[in-house]
CSV table of C-alpha atoms in Angstrom, one decimal:
chain,number,residue,atom,x,y,z
L,20,MET,CA,-0.3,0.1,-0.7
L,21,ASN,CA,2.4,2.4,1.2
L,22,SER,CA,4.4,1.8,-2.1
L,23,PHE,CA,0.6,2.2,-4.1
L,24,SER,CA,0.2,5.7,-2.7
L,25,ASN,CA,4.2,6.9,-3.4
L,26,SER,CA,4.1,6.8,-6.6
L,27,ARG,CA,0.6,7.7,-7.0
L,28,LYS,CA,1.2,11.0,-5.1
L,29,SER,CA,5.3,11.4,-7.3
L,30,ASN,CA,2.6,11.1,-10.7
L,31,TYR,CA,0.6,14.0,-8.6
L,32,GLY,CA,3.6,15.6,-8.0
L,33,ILE,CA,4.4,16.1,-11.6
L,34,LYS,CA,1.6,16.4,-14.0
L,35,PHE,CA,0.3,19.9,-10.8
L,36,THR,CA,4.6,20.7,-11.8
L,37,VAL,CA,3.5,20.7,-15.8
L,38,LEU,CA,0.3,22.0,-14.7
L,39,ILE,CA,2.0,24.9,-13.7
L,40,VAL,CA,5.0,25.4,-16.2
L,41,ILE,CA,2.7,25.8,-18.6
L,42,ILE,CA,0.4,28.2,-17.6
L,43,CYS,CA,3.6,30.4,-16.8
L,44,LEU,CA,4.7,29.3,-20.1
L,45,SER,CA,0.8,30.4,-21.2
L,46,ILE,CA,1.2,34.0,-19.4
L,47,MET,CA,4.4,34.5,-20.0
L,48,PRO,CA,6.0,34.3,-23.4
L,49,VAL,CA,4.2,38.0,-24.6
L,50,LYS,CA,6.5,39.5,-22.4
L,51,VAL,CA,8.9,37.8,-23.1
L,52,SER,CA,9.5,37.5,-26.7
L,53,ALA,CA,8.4,40.9,-27.4
L,54,ALA,CA,11.7,41.8,-24.7
L,55,LEU,CA,13.9,39.3,-27.7
L,56,LYS,CA,12.6,41.1,-29.9
L,57,MET,CA,13.5,44.2,-29.1
L,58,GLU,CA,17.1,43.4,-27.9
L,59,ARG,CA,17.8,42.6,-31.8
L,60,SER,CA,16.4,46.4,-33.0
L,61,LYS,CA,19.0,48.4,-34.6
L,62,MET,CA,19.0,52.1,-33.5
L,63,PHE,CA,19.2,55.2,-35.7
L,64,ASP,CA,21.9,57.4,-36.8
L,65,ILE,CA,21.4,60.8,-36.5
L,66,SER,CA,24.6,61.1,-36.8
L,67,ALA,CA,24.4,61.2,-40.2
L,68,PRO,CA,22.5,64.0,-42.5
L,69,ALA,CA,19.0,64.6,-42.0
L,70,SER,CA,16.4,64.9,-45.3
L,71,GLU,CA,13.9,67.2,-45.9
L,72,LEU,CA,9.8,65.3,-46.1
L,73,PHE,CA,8.7,68.9,-45.9
L,74,ARG,CA,9.0,72.3,-45.7
L,75,GLU,CA,6.6,75.2,-43.9
L,76,LYS,CA,3.1,73.4,-44.5
L,77,SER,CA,0.1,74.6,-42.5
L,78,LEU,CA,-2.5,73.2,-40.3
L,79,LYS,CA,-6.4,72.8,-39.0
L,80,ASN,CA,-4.9,76.0,-36.7
L,81,ASP,CA,-2.4,77.8,-36.3
L,82,THR,CA,-0.6,77.0,-34.0
L,83,VAL,CA,2.6,75.5,-32.6
L,84,LEU,CA,2.5,71.8,-33.4
L,85,GLN,CA,3.1,69.4,-30.6
L,86,SER,CA,3.3,65.9,-31.8
L,87,ILE,CA,3.6,63.7,-35.7
L,88,ALA,CA,2.4,59.6,-36.0
L,89,PHE,CA,2.3,58.2,-38.8
L,90,ASP,CA,0.0,56.1,-40.8
L,91,HIS,CA,1.8,53.4,-42.1
L,92,VAL,CA,-0.9,51.3,-44.1
L,93,ASN,CA,-2.6,54.9,-45.5
L,94,ARG,CA,0.9,56.9,-46.5
L,95,HIS,CA,-0.9,59.7,-44.2
L,96,VAL,CA,0.5,62.1,-41.3
L,97,TYR,CA,-0.6,63.3,-38.4
L,98,ILE,CA,-0.6,65.9,-36.8
L,99,ALA,CA,-1.4,67.4,-32.8
L,100,GLN,CA,-1.5,70.8,-32.1
L,101,LEU,CA,-3.4,72.9,-29.5
L,102,MET,CA,-7.2,74.7,-31.2
L,103,SER,CA,-6.9,78.5,-31.8
L,104,GLY,CA,-8.5,80.7,-29.6
L,105,GLY,CA,-11.4,82.3,-31.2
L,106,GLN,CA,-13.6,79.0,-32.7
L,107,GLN,CA,-17.0,77.6,-31.3
L,108,LEU,CA,-17.4,74.4,-31.6
L,109,PRO,CA,-21.6,73.2,-32.3
L,110,ASP,CA,-21.6,72.5,-28.3
L,111,GLU,CA,-20.4,75.6,-27.7
L,112,ASN,CA,-22.5,78.7,-26.8
L,113,ASN,CA,-19.2,81.2,-27.6
L,114,PRO,CA,-16.3,81.9,-29.5
L,115,VAL,CA,-13.5,80.2,-26.4
L,116,SER,CA,-10.4,81.6,-26.1
L,117,GLY,CA,-6.8,80.2,-26.6
L,118,ALA,CA,-5.6,81.0,-22.8
L,119,LYS,CA,-9.1,78.8,-21.9
L,120,ARG,CA,-8.7,75.7,-25.3
L,121,ALA,CA,-5.1,75.1,-23.5
L,122,ILE,CA,-5.8,74.9,-19.8
L,123,ASP,CA,-8.8,72.6,-21.4
L,124,GLY,CA,-6.7,70.9,-22.9
L,125,ASP,CA,-8.2,71.2,-26.5
L,126,ILE,CA,-6.7,69.3,-29.4
L,127,ALA,CA,-6.9,69.9,-33.1
L,128,LEU,CA,-5.6,67.1,-36.0
L,129,THR,CA,-4.5,67.7,-38.7
L,130,GLN,CA,-4.7,64.6,-40.9
L,131,LEU,CA,-1.9,65.4,-43.8
L,132,ASP,CA,-0.3,63.4,-46.5
L,133,MET,CA,3.0,62.8,-47.0
L,134,GLN,CA,3.3,65.3,-49.3
L,135,GLY,CA,2.1,67.6,-47.1
L,136,ASN,CA,-1.1,68.7,-47.5
L,137,ILE,CA,-4.1,68.7,-45.3
L,138,LEU,CA,-6.6,65.6,-46.0
L,139,GLY,CA,-8.7,66.0,-42.8
L,140,HIS,CA,-9.1,67.3,-39.1
L,141,MET,CA,-10.6,66.4,-35.9
L,142,PHE,CA,-11.2,68.2,-33.1
L,143,LEU,CA,-10.6,66.7,-29.1
L,144,LYS,CA,-11.9,68.9,-26.2
L,145,GLY,CA,-9.9,68.0,-23.0
L,146,PHE,CA,-7.6,65.8,-23.8
L,147,GLY,CA,-4.2,67.6,-22.8
L,148,HIS,CA,-1.5,69.0,-24.4
L,149,GLY,CA,-1.3,66.8,-26.8
L,150,VAL,CA,3.0,66.4,-26.5
L,151,SER,CA,3.2,62.4,-28.1
L,152,ILE,CA,0.6,60.4,-29.7
L,153,GLY,CA,0.3,56.9,-31.8
L,154,VAL,CA,-1.2,56.0,-34.6
L,155,GLU,CA,-2.7,51.8,-34.7
L,156,ILE,CA,-4.0,50.1,-38.3
L,157,GLU,CA,-6.7,48.3,-37.9
L,158,GLY,CA,-7.3,46.8,-41.4
L,159,SER,CA,-7.4,50.1,-42.8
L,160,THR,CA,-8.2,52.8,-40.7
L,161,PRO,CA,-6.1,54.8,-38.2
L,162,TYR,CA,-6.4,54.6,-34.4
L,163,ILE,CA,-5.2,57.2,-32.7
L,164,TRP,CA,-3.1,57.0,-29.5
L,165,MET,CA,-3.6,60.4,-27.0
L,166,GLU,CA,-3.1,61.1,-23.6
L,167,VAL,CA,-7.1,62.3,-22.3
L,168,ASP,CA,-8.4,63.9,-19.3
L,169,ALA,CA,-6.2,67.3,-18.7
L,170,VAL,CA,-5.7,68.5,-15.7
L,171,ALA,CA,-5.3,72.0,-15.5
L,172,GLU,CA,-1.7,72.8,-13.9
L,173,GLY,CA,-0.1,76.2,-14.9
L,174,LYS,CA,-1.2,77.4,-17.5
L,175,ASN,CA,-2.2,74.0,-19.9
L,176,GLY,CA,-4.1,71.1,-19.0
L,177,TRP,CA,-2.1,67.6,-19.2
L,178,GLY,CA,-3.7,64.2,-19.6
L,179,THR,CA,-4.0,62.2,-17.2
L,180,LYS,CA,-4.8,58.3,-19.0
L,181,LEU,CA,-4.7,56.9,-22.4
L,182,THR,CA,-7.1,56.4,-25.0
L,183,ARG,CA,-7.5,54.8,-28.2
L,184,PHE,CA,-10.1,56.2,-31.2
L,185,PRO,CA,-10.7,55.7,-34.1
L,186,PHE,CA,-10.0,59.6,-36.5
L,187,LYS,CA,-12.8,60.2,-38.0
L,188,GLN,CA,-12.9,62.6,-41.0
L,189,GLY,CA,-14.5,66.6,-39.6
L,190,SER,CA,-15.3,65.2,-36.2
L,191,HIS,CA,-15.6,66.6,-32.9
L,192,LEU,CA,-14.4,63.8,-29.1
L,193,SER,CA,-15.0,65.3,-25.4
L,194,SER,CA,-13.2,63.4,-23.3
L,195,ASN,CA,-15.6,62.1,-21.6
L,196,SER,CA,-17.5,60.3,-24.7
L,197,PRO,CA,-18.3,57.4,-23.8
L,198,ARG,CA,-17.1,55.8,-27.2
L,199,LEU,CA,-13.5,56.1,-26.6
L,200,ASP,CA,-11.5,53.5,-25.0
L,201,LYS,CA,-9.2,54.5,-22.2
L,202,TYR,CA,-6.3,53.0,-19.8
L,203,GLU,CA,-4.8,53.9,-16.6
L,204,LEU,CA,-1.6,51.9,-16.9
L,205,ILE,CA,-0.1,52.7,-13.7
L,206,SER,CA,-2.1,54.7,-11.0
L,207,ASP,CA,-1.8,58.9,-9.7
L,208,ALA,CA,0.3,58.6,-12.7
L,209,ASP,CA,0.3,62.1,-14.8
L,210,ARG,CA,1.6,64.0,-17.6
L,211,THR,CA,1.0,60.8,-19.7
L,212,THR,CA,2.3,60.5,-23.4
L,213,VAL,CA,2.6,57.7,-26.0
L,214,ASN,CA,4.2,56.6,-28.6
L,215,ILE,CA,3.1,52.9,-31.0
L,216,ASP,CA,5.8,51.4,-32.4
L,217,MET,CA,4.4,49.1,-34.9
L,218,ALA,CA,7.4,48.0,-36.3
L,219,TYR,CA,8.2,46.2,-32.8
L,220,GLY,CA,4.0,45.7,-31.0
L,221,LEU,CA,4.8,47.5,-28.6
L,222,LEU,CA,3.4,51.0,-26.6
L,223,THR,CA,5.7,53.4,-24.3
L,224,MET,CA,4.1,55.6,-22.1
L,225,ARG,CA,6.4,58.6,-20.5
L,226,TYR,CA,4.6,60.2,-17.7
L,227,ARG,CA,6.1,61.7,-14.1
L,228,ILE,CA,5.1,60.7,-10.8
L,229,SER,CA,5.9,61.7,-7.7
L,230,GLY,CA,8.0,64.7,-9.6
L,231,GLN,CA,9.6,62.7,-11.4
L,232,TYR,CA,9.5,61.4,-15.8
L,233,ARG,CA,9.9,58.4,-16.5
L,234,LEU,CA,9.5,55.7,-19.7
L,235,ALA,CA,7.9,52.7,-19.5
L,236,THR,CA,6.9,49.9,-22.2
L,237,TYR,CA,4.2,47.5,-22.6
L,238,SER,CA,3.2,45.2,-25.2
L,239,LEU,CA,0.5,46.4,-27.5
L,240,GLN,CA,-1.9,43.9,-27.5
L,241,GLN,CA,-1.7,43.9,-24.0
L,242,VAL,CA,-2.2,47.5,-23.4
L,243,LYS,CA,-5.6,46.4,-25.2
L,244,LYS,CA,-6.6,43.8,-23.1
L,245,HIS,CA,-6.3,45.7,-20.0
L,246,ASN,CA,-3.1,43.9,-19.2
L,247,TYR,CA,-0.3,46.6,-17.7
L,248,SER,CA,2.9,44.6,-17.2
L,249,ALA,CA,5.9,46.4,-18.2
L,250,ILE,CA,8.5,45.1,-20.4
L,251,SER,CA,10.8,48.3,-19.2
L,252,ASP,CA,10.1,51.3,-16.8
L,253,ILE,CA,13.4,53.8,-17.1
L,254,ALA,CA,14.0,57.4,-15.6
L,255,GLN,CA,14.0,59.4,-17.9
L,256,PRO,CA,17.3,61.5,-18.4
L,257,LYS,CA,18.1,64.9,-17.5
L,258,MET,CA,17.7,67.1,-20.6
L,259,GLY,CA,16.6,70.5,-21.0
L,260,ILE,CA,13.0,71.6,-22.9
L,261,PHE,CA,11.4,68.0,-23.6
L,262,GLN,CA,9.9,68.1,-27.0
L,263,GLY,CA,9.0,64.7,-27.6
L,264,PHE,CA,10.0,61.2,-28.0
L,265,ALA,CA,9.5,58.0,-30.5
L,266,SER,CA,10.6,54.4,-30.1
L,267,TYR,CA,11.6,51.5,-32.0
L,268,GLY,CA,12.5,48.4,-30.6
L,269,ARG,CA,14.7,48.8,-27.8
L,270,TYR,CA,15.8,52.2,-28.7
L,271,ILE,CA,14.4,55.1,-27.6
L,272,TYR,CA,14.8,58.8,-29.5
L,273,LEU,CA,14.8,62.4,-27.1
L,274,LEU,CA,13.9,65.4,-28.1
L,275,GLU,CA,14.6,68.7,-26.7
L,276,GLY,CA,15.2,72.4,-27.7
L,277,ALA,CA,13.6,75.7,-28.1
L,278,PRO,CA,12.6,78.3,-30.4
L,279,TYR,CA,15.2,80.8,-32.1
L,280,GLY,CA,15.7,83.6,-29.6
L,281,THR,CA,15.4,82.6,-26.2
L,282,LYS,CA,18.0,81.7,-24.5
L,283,GLY,CA,20.5,79.2,-25.2
L,284,SER,CA,19.1,79.0,-28.3
L,285,VAL,CA,20.7,81.4,-31.6
L,286,LYS,CA,20.6,81.3,-35.0
L,287,PRO,CA,21.5,79.1,-37.2
L,288,ILE,CA,22.7,77.0,-34.0
L,289,GLY,CA,19.7,76.9,-32.2
L,290,ASN,CA,20.2,74.5,-29.2
L,291,THR,CA,18.3,71.2,-30.4
L,292,TYR,CA,19.7,67.6,-29.4
L,293,ILE,CA,18.1,64.4,-29.8
L,294,THR,CA,19.1,61.7,-27.4
L,295,VAL,CA,19.4,57.8,-27.9
L,296,VAL,CA,18.4,55.9,-24.3
L,297,ASP,CA,18.4,52.0,-24.1
L,298,LEU,CA,15.0,51.0,-22.6
L,299,ILE,CA,16.3,47.9,-21.5
L,300,THR,CA,19.7,49.3,-19.5
L,301,GLY,CA,18.1,53.0,-19.5
L,302,LYS,CA,21.4,53.6,-20.9
L,303,VAL,CA,22.2,57.0,-22.2
L,304,ILE,CA,23.4,55.6,-25.6
L,305,ASN,CA,24.5,58.8,-28.0
L,306,LYS,CA,23.1,62.3,-27.9
L,307,LYS,CA,23.4,64.9,-30.9
L,308,GLN,CA,22.9,68.5,-31.7
L,309,ILE,CA,20.4,68.9,-34.9
L,310,THR,CA,21.1,71.6,-37.6
L,311,ALA,CA,18.8,70.5,-40.1
L,312,GLY,CA,16.4,72.9,-41.0
L,313,SER,CA,18.6,76.2,-39.9
L,314,ASP,CA,17.5,78.0,-41.9
L,315,LEU,CA,13.6,78.6,-40.5
L,316,SER,CA,12.6,81.3,-39.3
L,317,PHE,CA,11.3,80.9,-35.3
L,318,ARG,CA,12.2,76.9,-35.4
L,319,GLU,CA,10.9,75.4,-32.8
L,320,PRO,CA,11.7,71.7,-32.5
L,321,GLU,CA,8.3,69.9,-31.5
L,322,GLY,CA,7.3,65.8,-32.2
L,323,MET,CA,8.4,62.7,-33.0
L,324,GLY,CA,7.7,59.7,-34.9
L,325,VAL,CA,9.1,56.8,-37.1
L,326,TYR,CA,7.4,55.8,-40.4
L,327,ILE,CA,7.8,52.5,-41.8
L,328,PRO,CA,7.9,53.3,-45.6
L,329,ASN,CA,6.6,49.4,-46.5
L,330,PRO,CA,4.9,47.6,-44.0
L,331,ASP,CA,5.8,44.0,-44.7
L,332,ALA,CA,9.0,45.8,-44.3
L,333,PRO,CA,9.5,47.2,-40.4
L,334,GLU,CA,13.2,47.2,-40.3
L,335,LYS,CA,13.3,49.8,-42.6
L,336,ALA,CA,12.0,52.2,-40.8
L,337,ARG,CA,12.5,56.2,-40.7
L,338,LEU,CA,12.6,58.6,-37.6
L,339,TYR,CA,11.2,61.7,-38.5
L,340,PHE,CA,11.6,65.3,-35.8
L,341,GLY,CA,10.0,68.4,-36.7
L,342,PHE,CA,10.1,72.3,-36.3
L,343,ALA,CA,7.5,75.1,-36.1
L,344,SER,CA,8.7,78.1,-37.1
L,345,THR,CA,6.5,80.9,-39.3
L,346,ILE,CA,5.4,82.7,-42.3
L,347,SER,CA,6.2,85.9,-41.8
L,348,GLU,CA,7.5,88.6,-39.3
L,349,ALA,CA,4.0,89.9,-39.3
L,350,ASN,CA,2.3,87.7,-39.5
L,351,LYS,CA,3.2,84.7,-36.5
L,352,SER,CA,0.3,82.2,-37.8
L,353,LYS,CA,2.8,79.3,-37.7
L,354,LEU,CA,4.0,76.4,-40.1
L,355,VAL,CA,5.2,72.4,-39.9
L,356,SER,CA,8.4,71.3,-41.3
L,357,ILE,CA,9.7,67.5,-41.0
L,358,TYR,CA,13.1,66.3,-41.0
L,359,GLY,CA,14.0,62.5,-40.4
L,360,PHE,CA,17.1,60.1,-40.2
L,361,GLU,CA,16.9,56.4,-42.8
L,362,ASP,CA,19.8,54.9,-41.9
L,363,PHE,CA,21.3,52.7,-38.9
L,364,THR,CA,24.3,52.5,-37.5
L,365,SER,CA,26.3,48.8,-38.2
């Protein structure tokens, strides 16, 4: 009896162990495979000369662009900016000032072709500052990722969660709409902004917590299931005026700088820099001053995004960044120019 009983217990023990291993493997692959895939990614060569995508194009509103993102399937560019003052939407009783738009977090989102021609727009009320946005494609439908549920701080509203919604030409959307999917990846975080890496299926959120800025990376598909297990979570390195970010695999690219005429930014060099950080280790890999667009007037760096010319070849990508300039000394309406890198380091 003892021998048989011990044998049965041993078999049950083996089966139980195998069951636990199977369960663990069923839970872990998304995180493990995403991390392994990240490790094999290449790094953009930001030391090479930057090429011009388009120069001094108008947006739906005349304010400074805040962020850029790309639709690789339909070959479109999306640019977020604060709504201009003096506009009145259908659900508003009067025109609203630019100062109120800023503190409420009202965003104008412009859709352009790859030559910089306007194709469409949306107005987004109560979302945030638009520091960074992302685009995810389902079939041929573009879904916009960005901050939402703005909270006022200083003269601007800043997002506290992330949201995802389909682009719909000419519509306006409020942050309290029941149509919005919202994601609170980290409790008590604010200043939430997002980047979508379609080449590696990743979502990276820049956020502030306890006064410190951090960068957390997740599986995009897992976030959509409200599974918020981070692949990595690193401190943002110290830098100047933050103006945008984009990630591609294990590397994240941080944009900083100020317009000509402000402290530390003298024409024609300015103080625009891109810093490359390893998302896995948190180490700064490279930092370079950017001289592209040096002849632009005003020239404020704003926004970054990665474009994949051929969705079937995501390993051949381009890293783009934007500048705002002005039409003329008399007309301060802002224009957008985009430059980028297409080579990788060896």
